[in-house]
């Protein structure tokens, strides 16, 4: 009767997992992720060759690794997206405790790879950045806590999630990694806001962020250097921001041509943090706008599907995951065009990076699991008294 009344996608008895998954997943967003990955490989073919030659590797060493880790990310995304929301929540809880423990042990066993921030574990053949896996897991756990606090006799989930968030921010600031800290705060803030947080408390949180930023500026040379570089009226042409700005300017509307770009020979992070500069120089504004449209499409479609959900936990968790996905893309591209200070953040599914790719696949797998079509009424039916 539910399916007849609401017209939702019915669940067929003994239906195989793959056909059911394919019928219920957001296919447009799924294919958009595949397109982003393909664009990442295309740009990696240009951006990573100079770095491979500099480090004594074969020309396409980093491209091959990106294909490998990207393949793992896509498999993880599909497997996670096939799970029920309850299963995703349990996996997120386990992943959260594991990633938090790894984050706490970084000062003892971590390494900075000469970049001045202890963010990784070196495994010899690869490296792992715990904060990448912590972000989506924490958002789901925070959504679970906050959703549970709305139940009669429920736990103080808002307070618990706030305390955990502060602890995470503290460990990230120790690295220092203010970019990932900003994403964790933004994801938690989105969940908190959608759950009905008073505007007054949000303003208090904004003021606290400003105070924390002022304290970090006064006490962290790493943070102060990036803020000063961002606020400087003149851009040093020998810095990464200078190279990226010049590359975007040179690319124009249609780009200088495939393989003709020069920024990849000057930028040490052309294949990661500043991959959009390579896209702008060689393919022009056309490809950049296409990439922005793809990210915007995934975000908007995910929000539209979440608006139909009646389960508070699914709405909150999905909103948090969409928030950190969209914010990370926006921050990465904003840094390249000097709208934001340098953050050291990858472009999801486009930039090179094993931890970023695999963690991104898990995060989007969670999001797709939450946005799959399920037999249920619309959220508006509750307001009309239809259960």
CSV table of C-alpha atoms in Angstrom, one decimal:
chain,number,residue,atom,x,y,z
A,1,UNK,CA,0.0,0.0,0.0
A,2,UNK,CA,2.8,2.4,0.8
A,3,UNK,CA,4.3,2.1,-2.7
A,4,UNK,CA,0.8,2.5,-4.3
A,5,UNK,CA,0.0,5.6,-2.3
A,6,UNK,CA,3.4,7.4,-2.5
A,7,UNK,CA,4.7,6.1,-5.8
A,8,UNK,CA,8.1,5.3,-4.5
A,9,UNK,CA,10.5,2.7,-6.0
A,10,UNK,CA,9.3,-0.7,-4.7
A,11,UNK,CA,11.7,-3.3,-3.2
A,12,UNK,CA,11.3,-6.5,-5.0
A,13,UNK,CA,11.5,-9.8,-3.1
A,14,UNK,CA,14.8,-11.5,-3.4
A,15,UNK,CA,16.1,-8.9,-5.9
A,16,UNK,CA,19.8,-9.1,-6.4
A,17,UNK,CA,21.9,-6.4,-4.8
A,18,UNK,CA,23.4,-4.9,-8.0
A,19,UNK,CA,20.0,-4.3,-9.8
A,20,UNK,CA,18.5,-2.9,-6.7
A,21,UNK,CA,21.5,-0.6,-6.2
A,22,UNK,CA,21.4,0.6,-9.8
A,23,UNK,CA,17.7,1.3,-9.7
A,24,UNK,CA,17.9,3.4,-6.5
A,25,UNK,CA,21.1,5.3,-6.8
A,26,UNK,CA,21.4,8.8,-8.1
A,27,UNK,CA,22.8,7.9,-11.5
A,28,UNK,CA,23.5,11.5,-12.6
A,29,UNK,CA,25.7,12.1,-9.5
A,30,UNK,CA,27.4,8.7,-9.9
A,31,UNK,CA,28.4,9.5,-13.5
A,32,UNK,CA,29.5,13.0,-12.5
A,33,UNK,CA,32.0,11.4,-10.1
A,34,UNK,CA,33.3,9.2,-12.9
A,35,UNK,CA,33.7,12.3,-15.1
A,36,UNK,CA,35.6,14.1,-12.4
A,37,UNK,CA,38.0,11.1,-12.1
A,38,UNK,CA,38.5,11.0,-15.8
A,39,UNK,CA,39.3,14.7,-15.8
A,40,UNK,CA,41.8,14.1,-13.0
A,41,UNK,CA,43.6,11.5,-15.1
A,42,UNK,CA,43.6,13.8,-18.1
A,43,UNK,CA,45.1,16.6,-16.1
A,44,UNK,CA,47.5,14.3,-14.3
A,45,UNK,CA,49.0,13.2,-17.6
A,46,UNK,CA,50.2,16.8,-18.0
A,47,UNK,CA,50.7,18.0,-14.4
A,48,UNK,CA,52.6,15.1,-12.9
A,49,UNK,CA,55.2,14.4,-15.6
A,50,UNK,CA,57.6,17.2,-14.6
A,51,UNK,CA,57.5,16.0,-10.9
A,52,UNK,CA,58.1,12.4,-11.9
A,53,UNK,CA,61.2,13.4,-13.9
A,54,UNK,CA,62.4,15.6,-11.1
A,55,UNK,CA,62.2,12.7,-8.6
A,56,UNK,CA,63.7,10.2,-11.0
A,57,UNK,CA,60.6,8.2,-11.7
A,58,UNK,CA,59.1,7.1,-15.1
A,59,UNK,CA,57.1,9.9,-16.7
A,60,UNK,CA,53.7,8.5,-15.8
A,61,UNK,CA,54.6,7.2,-12.4
A,62,UNK,CA,52.1,9.5,-10.5
A,63,UNK,CA,49.4,8.9,-13.1
A,64,UNK,CA,49.6,5.2,-12.7
A,65,UNK,CA,49.4,5.6,-8.9
A,66,UNK,CA,46.4,7.9,-9.3
A,67,UNK,CA,44.6,5.3,-11.5
A,68,UNK,CA,45.4,2.6,-8.8
A,69,UNK,CA,44.1,4.7,-5.9
A,70,UNK,CA,41.3,6.1,-7.9
A,71,UNK,CA,40.2,2.5,-8.8
A,72,UNK,CA,40.2,1.7,-5.0
A,73,UNK,CA,38.2,4.8,-4.4
A,74,UNK,CA,35.6,3.9,-6.9
A,75,UNK,CA,35.3,0.3,-5.6
A,76,UNK,CA,35.0,1.7,-2.1
A,77,UNK,CA,32.4,4.2,-3.2
A,78,UNK,CA,30.2,1.5,-4.9
A,79,UNK,CA,30.5,-1.0,-2.0
A,80,UNK,CA,29.6,1.6,0.7
A,81,UNK,CA,26.8,3.0,-1.4
A,82,UNK,CA,25.2,-0.5,-1.5
A,83,UNK,CA,24.8,-0.6,2.2
A,84,UNK,CA,21.7,0.3,4.3
A,85,UNK,CA,21.9,3.6,6.3
A,86,UNK,CA,22.2,1.6,9.5
A,87,UNK,CA,25.2,-0.3,8.2
A,88,UNK,CA,26.8,2.9,7.0
A,89,UNK,CA,26.3,4.4,10.5
A,90,UNK,CA,28.0,1.4,12.1
A,91,UNK,CA,30.9,1.6,9.7
A,92,UNK,CA,31.3,5.3,10.3
A,93,UNK,CA,31.4,4.8,14.1
A,94,UNK,CA,34.2,2.2,13.7
A,95,UNK,CA,36.1,4.3,11.2
A,96,UNK,CA,35.7,7.4,13.4
A,97,UNK,CA,37.4,5.7,16.4
A,98,UNK,CA,40.1,4.3,14.3
A,99,UNK,CA,40.8,7.6,12.5
A,100,UNK,CA,40.7,9.6,15.7
A,101,UNK,CA,43.2,7.2,17.4
A,102,UNK,CA,45.5,7.5,14.3
A,103,UNK,CA,45.2,11.3,14.5
A,104,UNK,CA,46.1,11.4,18.1
A,105,UNK,CA,49.2,9.2,17.5
A,106,UNK,CA,50.6,11.4,14.7
A,107,UNK,CA,52.9,13.5,16.9
A,108,UNK,CA,54.6,10.2,17.9
A,109,UNK,CA,54.6,8.1,14.7
A,110,UNK,CA,53.8,10.6,12.0
A,111,UNK,CA,56.0,12.4,9.5
A,112,UNK,CA,55.9,15.7,7.6
A,113,UNK,CA,57.7,14.7,4.4
A,114,UNK,CA,59.6,18.0,4.7
A,115,UNK,CA,56.4,20.1,4.4
A,116,UNK,CA,56.5,21.4,8.0
A,117,UNK,CA,53.3,19.8,9.1
A,118,UNK,CA,53.1,16.3,10.6
A,119,UNK,CA,50.0,15.0,8.9
A,120,UNK,CA,50.9,11.6,7.4
A,121,UNK,CA,52.0,8.0,8.3
A,122,UNK,CA,54.7,6.7,6.0
A,123,UNK,CA,54.1,3.1,4.9
A,124,UNK,CA,57.1,3.0,2.6
A,125,UNK,CA,55.1,2.3,-0.6
A,126,UNK,CA,52.5,4.9,0.3
A,127,UNK,CA,51.3,7.4,3.0
A,128,UNK,CA,48.1,7.8,4.9
A,129,UNK,CA,46.6,11.0,6.1
A,130,UNK,CA,44.1,10.2,9.0
A,131,UNK,CA,42.3,13.5,8.8
A,132,UNK,CA,41.0,12.6,5.3
A,133,UNK,CA,39.2,9.6,6.7
A,134,UNK,CA,38.1,11.3,9.9
A,135,UNK,CA,36.1,14.0,8.2
A,136,UNK,CA,33.2,11.9,6.8
A,137,UNK,CA,33.2,9.5,9.7
A,138,UNK,CA,32.9,12.3,12.2
A,139,UNK,CA,30.1,14.0,10.2
A,140,UNK,CA,28.0,10.8,10.3
A,141,UNK,CA,28.7,10.2,14.0
A,142,UNK,CA,27.8,13.8,14.8
A,143,UNK,CA,24.6,13.6,12.8
A,144,UNK,CA,23.7,10.4,14.7
A,145,UNK,CA,24.3,12.1,18.0
A,146,UNK,CA,22.3,15.2,17.2
A,147,UNK,CA,19.4,13.2,15.6
A,148,UNK,CA,19.3,11.0,18.8
A,149,UNK,CA,19.1,14.1,21.0
A,150,UNK,CA,15.8,15.0,19.4
A,151,UNK,CA,14.2,11.8,20.7
A,152,UNK,CA,12.3,11.8,23.9
A,153,UNK,CA,14.8,10.9,26.7
A,154,UNK,CA,17.6,11.0,24.1
A,155,UNK,CA,21.2,11.7,25.0
A,156,UNK,CA,22.8,15.2,24.9
A,157,UNK,CA,24.0,14.6,21.4
A,158,UNK,CA,24.6,18.3,20.6
A,159,UNK,CA,27.0,18.7,23.6
A,160,UNK,CA,28.8,15.4,22.9
A,161,UNK,CA,29.3,16.3,19.2
A,162,UNK,CA,30.5,19.7,20.1
A,163,UNK,CA,33.1,18.4,22.6
A,164,UNK,CA,34.4,15.8,20.1
A,165,UNK,CA,34.6,18.5,17.4
A,166,UNK,CA,36.7,20.7,19.7
A,167,UNK,CA,39.0,17.8,20.5
A,168,UNK,CA,39.5,17.1,16.8
A,169,UNK,CA,40.2,20.7,16.0
A,170,UNK,CA,42.8,20.8,18.7
A,171,UNK,CA,44.7,17.8,17.3
A,172,UNK,CA,44.5,19.3,13.8
A,173,UNK,CA,45.8,22.6,15.0
A,174,UNK,CA,48.8,20.8,16.5
A,175,UNK,CA,49.9,19.5,13.1
A,176,UNK,CA,49.2,22.3,12.0
A,177,UNK,CA,46.4,21.6,9.5
A,178,UNK,CA,43.9,24.5,9.5
A,179,UNK,CA,42.4,23.6,6.2
A,180,UNK,CA,41.1,20.2,7.4
A,181,UNK,CA,40.1,21.9,10.7
A,182,UNK,CA,38.0,24.3,8.8
A,183,UNK,CA,36.3,21.5,6.9
A,184,UNK,CA,35.5,19.6,10.1
A,185,UNK,CA,34.1,22.7,11.6
A,186,UNK,CA,32.1,23.5,8.5
A,187,UNK,CA,30.6,20.0,8.2
A,188,UNK,CA,29.6,19.9,11.9
A,189,UNK,CA,28.2,23.5,11.6
A,190,UNK,CA,26.1,22.4,8.6
A,191,UNK,CA,24.7,19.4,10.6
A,192,UNK,CA,24.1,21.6,13.6
A,193,UNK,CA,22.4,24.3,11.6
A,194,UNK,CA,20.0,22.0,9.7
A,195,UNK,CA,19.1,20.3,13.0
A,196,UNK,CA,17.6,23.6,14.2
A,197,UNK,CA,20.4,25.3,16.1
A,198,UNK,CA,19.5,28.9,17.3
A,199,UNK,CA,21.0,31.7,15.2
A,200,UNK,CA,22.4,33.2,18.4
A,201,UNK,CA,24.5,30.2,19.0
A,202,UNK,CA,25.7,30.2,15.4
A,203,UNK,CA,26.8,33.8,15.8
A,204,UNK,CA,28.7,32.9,19.0
A,205,UNK,CA,30.4,30.1,17.1
A,206,UNK,CA,31.4,32.5,14.3
A,207,UNK,CA,32.8,34.9,16.9
A,208,UNK,CA,34.8,32.0,18.5
A,209,UNK,CA,36.2,31.1,15.1
A,210,UNK,CA,37.4,34.7,14.6
A,211,UNK,CA,39.1,34.7,18.0
A,212,UNK,CA,40.7,31.3,17.3
A,213,UNK,CA,42.0,32.6,14.0
A,214,UNK,CA,43.4,35.7,15.7
A,215,UNK,CA,45.2,33.5,18.3
A,216,UNK,CA,46.5,31.2,15.5
A,217,UNK,CA,47.8,34.2,13.6
A,218,UNK,CA,49.6,35.5,16.6
A,219,UNK,CA,51.1,32.2,17.7
A,220,UNK,CA,51.6,30.2,14.5
A,221,UNK,CA,54.3,31.2,12.0
A,222,UNK,CA,52.9,28.8,9.5
A,223,UNK,CA,49.4,30.3,9.7
A,224,UNK,CA,50.6,33.9,9.8
A,225,UNK,CA,52.8,33.4,6.7
A,226,UNK,CA,49.8,32.2,4.7
A,227,UNK,CA,47.5,35.0,5.8
A,228,UNK,CA,50.1,37.6,5.1
A,229,UNK,CA,50.7,36.2,1.7
A,230,UNK,CA,47.0,36.3,1.0
A,231,UNK,CA,46.5,39.9,2.3
A,232,UNK,CA,49.6,41.3,0.5
A,233,UNK,CA,48.5,43.7,-2.3
A,234,UNK,CA,51.3,42.3,-4.5
A,235,UNK,CA,51.6,38.7,-5.5
A,236,UNK,CA,55.2,37.4,-5.6
A,237,UNK,CA,55.5,35.8,-9.0
A,238,UNK,CA,57.9,33.2,-7.7
A,239,UNK,CA,55.4,31.7,-5.2
A,240,UNK,CA,52.8,29.0,-5.8
A,241,UNK,CA,50.0,31.6,-5.8
A,242,UNK,CA,52.0,33.7,-8.3
A,243,UNK,CA,52.6,30.8,-10.7
A,244,UNK,CA,48.9,29.8,-10.4
A,245,UNK,CA,47.6,33.3,-11.0
A,246,UNK,CA,49.8,33.7,-14.1
A,247,UNK,CA,48.7,30.4,-15.5
A,248,UNK,CA,45.0,31.2,-15.1
A,249,UNK,CA,45.7,34.6,-16.8
A,250,UNK,CA,47.6,32.9,-19.7
A,251,UNK,CA,44.9,30.3,-20.3
A,252,UNK,CA,42.2,32.7,-21.2
A,253,UNK,CA,38.9,31.3,-22.4
A,254,UNK,CA,40.1,28.3,-24.5
A,255,UNK,CA,43.6,27.6,-23.1
A,256,UNK,CA,47.0,27.6,-24.6
A,257,UNK,CA,46.6,24.0,-25.9
A,258,UNK,CA,47.0,20.4,-24.6
A,259,UNK,CA,50.5,19.9,-23.2
A,260,UNK,CA,51.6,23.5,-23.9
A,261,UNK,CA,51.2,24.8,-20.4
A,262,UNK,CA,54.2,25.9,-18.5
A,263,UNK,CA,52.9,26.2,-14.9
A,264,UNK,CA,53.4,22.5,-14.3
A,265,UNK,CA,57.2,22.9,-14.6
A,266,UNK,CA,57.2,25.6,-11.9
A,267,UNK,CA,54.5,24.5,-9.3
A,268,UNK,CA,55.7,21.7,-7.0
A,269,UNK,CA,52.0,21.0,-6.1
A,270,UNK,CA,50.6,21.3,-9.7
A,271,UNK,CA,49.2,17.8,-9.6
A,272,UNK,CA,47.6,18.2,-6.1
A,273,UNK,CA,46.7,21.6,-4.6
A,274,UNK,CA,46.9,23.6,-7.8
A,275,UNK,CA,45.6,21.2,-10.4
A,276,UNK,CA,42.9,23.7,-11.4
A,277,UNK,CA,45.7,26.1,-12.5
A,278,UNK,CA,46.9,23.4,-15.0
A,279,UNK,CA,43.3,23.0,-16.2
A,280,UNK,CA,42.9,26.7,-16.7
A,281,UNK,CA,46.2,27.2,-18.5
A,282,UNK,CA,45.9,24.3,-21.0
A,283,UNK,CA,42.1,24.0,-21.5
A,284,UNK,CA,41.0,27.5,-20.5
A,285,UNK,CA,37.9,28.8,-18.7
A,286,UNK,CA,35.7,26.3,-20.6
A,287,UNK,CA,37.0,23.3,-18.7
A,288,UNK,CA,37.1,25.2,-15.4
A,289,UNK,CA,33.4,26.1,-15.7
A,290,UNK,CA,32.6,22.6,-16.6
A,291,UNK,CA,34.3,21.3,-13.5
A,292,UNK,CA,32.5,23.8,-11.3
A,293,UNK,CA,29.2,22.8,-12.9
A,294,UNK,CA,29.8,19.1,-12.2
A,295,UNK,CA,30.6,19.8,-8.5
A,296,UNK,CA,27.6,22.1,-8.2
A,297,UNK,CA,25.4,19.5,-9.9
A,298,UNK,CA,26.4,16.8,-7.4
A,299,UNK,CA,25.7,19.2,-4.5
A,300,UNK,CA,22.4,20.4,-5.7
A,301,UNK,CA,21.0,17.0,-6.7
A,302,UNK,CA,22.1,15.5,-3.3
A,303,UNK,CA,20.4,18.3,-1.4
A,304,UNK,CA,17.2,17.8,-3.5
A,305,UNK,CA,17.1,14.1,-2.7
A,306,UNK,CA,17.8,14.7,1.0
A,307,UNK,CA,14.9,17.1,1.2
A,308,UNK,CA,12.6,14.2,0.5
A,309,UNK,CA,13.9,12.1,3.4
A,310,UNK,CA,11.8,11.6,6.5
A,311,UNK,CA,14.6,10.1,8.6
A,312,UNK,CA,16.3,12.9,10.6
A,313,UNK,CA,19.6,11.0,10.8
A,314,UNK,CA,19.8,10.5,7.0
A,315,UNK,CA,19.0,14.2,6.4
A,316,UNK,CA,21.6,15.4,8.8
A,317,UNK,CA,24.4,13.0,7.8
A,318,UNK,CA,23.8,13.6,4.1
A,319,UNK,CA,23.8,17.3,4.6
A,320,UNK,CA,27.1,17.2,6.4
A,321,UNK,CA,28.7,15.0,3.8
A,322,UNK,CA,27.5,17.3,0.9
A,323,UNK,CA,28.8,20.3,2.9
A,324,UNK,CA,32.4,19.1,3.3
A,325,UNK,CA,32.4,17.8,-0.3
A,326,UNK,CA,31.3,21.1,-1.8
A,327,UNK,CA,33.4,23.2,0.6
A,328,UNK,CA,36.6,21.3,-0.2
A,329,UNK,CA,36.1,21.9,-3.9
A,330,UNK,CA,35.3,25.5,-3.4
A,331,UNK,CA,38.3,26.1,-1.1
A,332,UNK,CA,40.7,24.4,-3.5
A,333,UNK,CA,39.6,26.5,-6.5
A,334,UNK,CA,39.3,29.6,-4.4
A,335,UNK,CA,42.9,29.3,-3.3
A,336,UNK,CA,44.1,29.0,-6.9
A,337,UNK,CA,42.4,32.3,-7.9
A,338,UNK,CA,43.4,34.0,-4.7
A,339,UNK,CA,40.0,34.3,-3.2
A,340,UNK,CA,41.1,32.4,-0.1
A,341,UNK,CA,44.4,31.9,1.7
A,342,UNK,CA,46.5,28.8,0.8
A,343,UNK,CA,45.2,25.7,2.6
A,344,UNK,CA,47.0,22.7,1.2
A,345,UNK,CA,43.8,21.0,0.1
A,346,UNK,CA,43.1,18.7,-2.8
A,347,UNK,CA,40.3,19.0,-5.4
A,348,UNK,CA,38.1,16.0,-4.8
A,349,UNK,CA,38.5,13.2,-7.3
A,350,UNK,CA,40.6,15.4,-9.6
A,351,UNK,CA,43.8,16.0,-7.6
A,352,UNK,CA,46.5,13.3,-7.1
A,353,UNK,CA,46.6,11.8,-3.6
A,354,UNK,CA,45.9,8.3,-2.3
A,355,UNK,CA,44.3,9.2,1.1
A,356,UNK,CA,42.3,12.0,-0.5
A,357,UNK,CA,41.0,9.7,-3.3
A,358,UNK,CA,40.1,6.7,-1.2
A,359,UNK,CA,38.6,8.8,1.7
A,360,UNK,CA,36.6,10.8,-0.9
A,361,UNK,CA,35.3,7.6,-2.4
A,362,UNK,CA,34.1,6.4,1.0
A,363,UNK,CA,32.5,9.8,1.8
A,364,UNK,CA,30.6,9.8,-1.5
A,365,UNK,CA,29.7,6.2,-1.0
A,366,UNK,CA,28.1,7.2,2.3
A,367,UNK,CA,26.3,10.1,0.6
A,368,UNK,CA,25.0,7.9,-2.2
A,369,UNK,CA,23.8,5.3,0.3
A,370,UNK,CA,21.8,8.1,2.1
A,371,UNK,CA,20.4,9.5,-1.1
A,372,UNK,CA,19.2,6.2,-2.6
A,373,UNK,CA,15.5,6.0,-3.3
A,374,UNK,CA,13.6,4.1,-0.6
A,375,UNK,CA,9.9,3.2,-0.2
A,376,UNK,CA,8.7,6.1,1.9
A,377,UNK,CA,6.4,9.1,1.9
A,378,UNK,CA,7.6,12.6,1.2
A,379,UNK,CA,8.7,14.8,4.1
A,380,UNK,CA,5.9,17.2,3.2
A,381,UNK,CA,3.4,14.4,4.1
A,382,UNK,CA,4.2,14.9,7.8
A,383,UNK,CA,3.2,18.5,7.6
A,384,UNK,CA,-0.1,17.5,6.0
A,385,UNK,CA,-0.8,14.9,8.7
A,386,UNK,CA,-0.1,11.9,6.4
A,387,UNK,CA,2.1,9.3,8.0
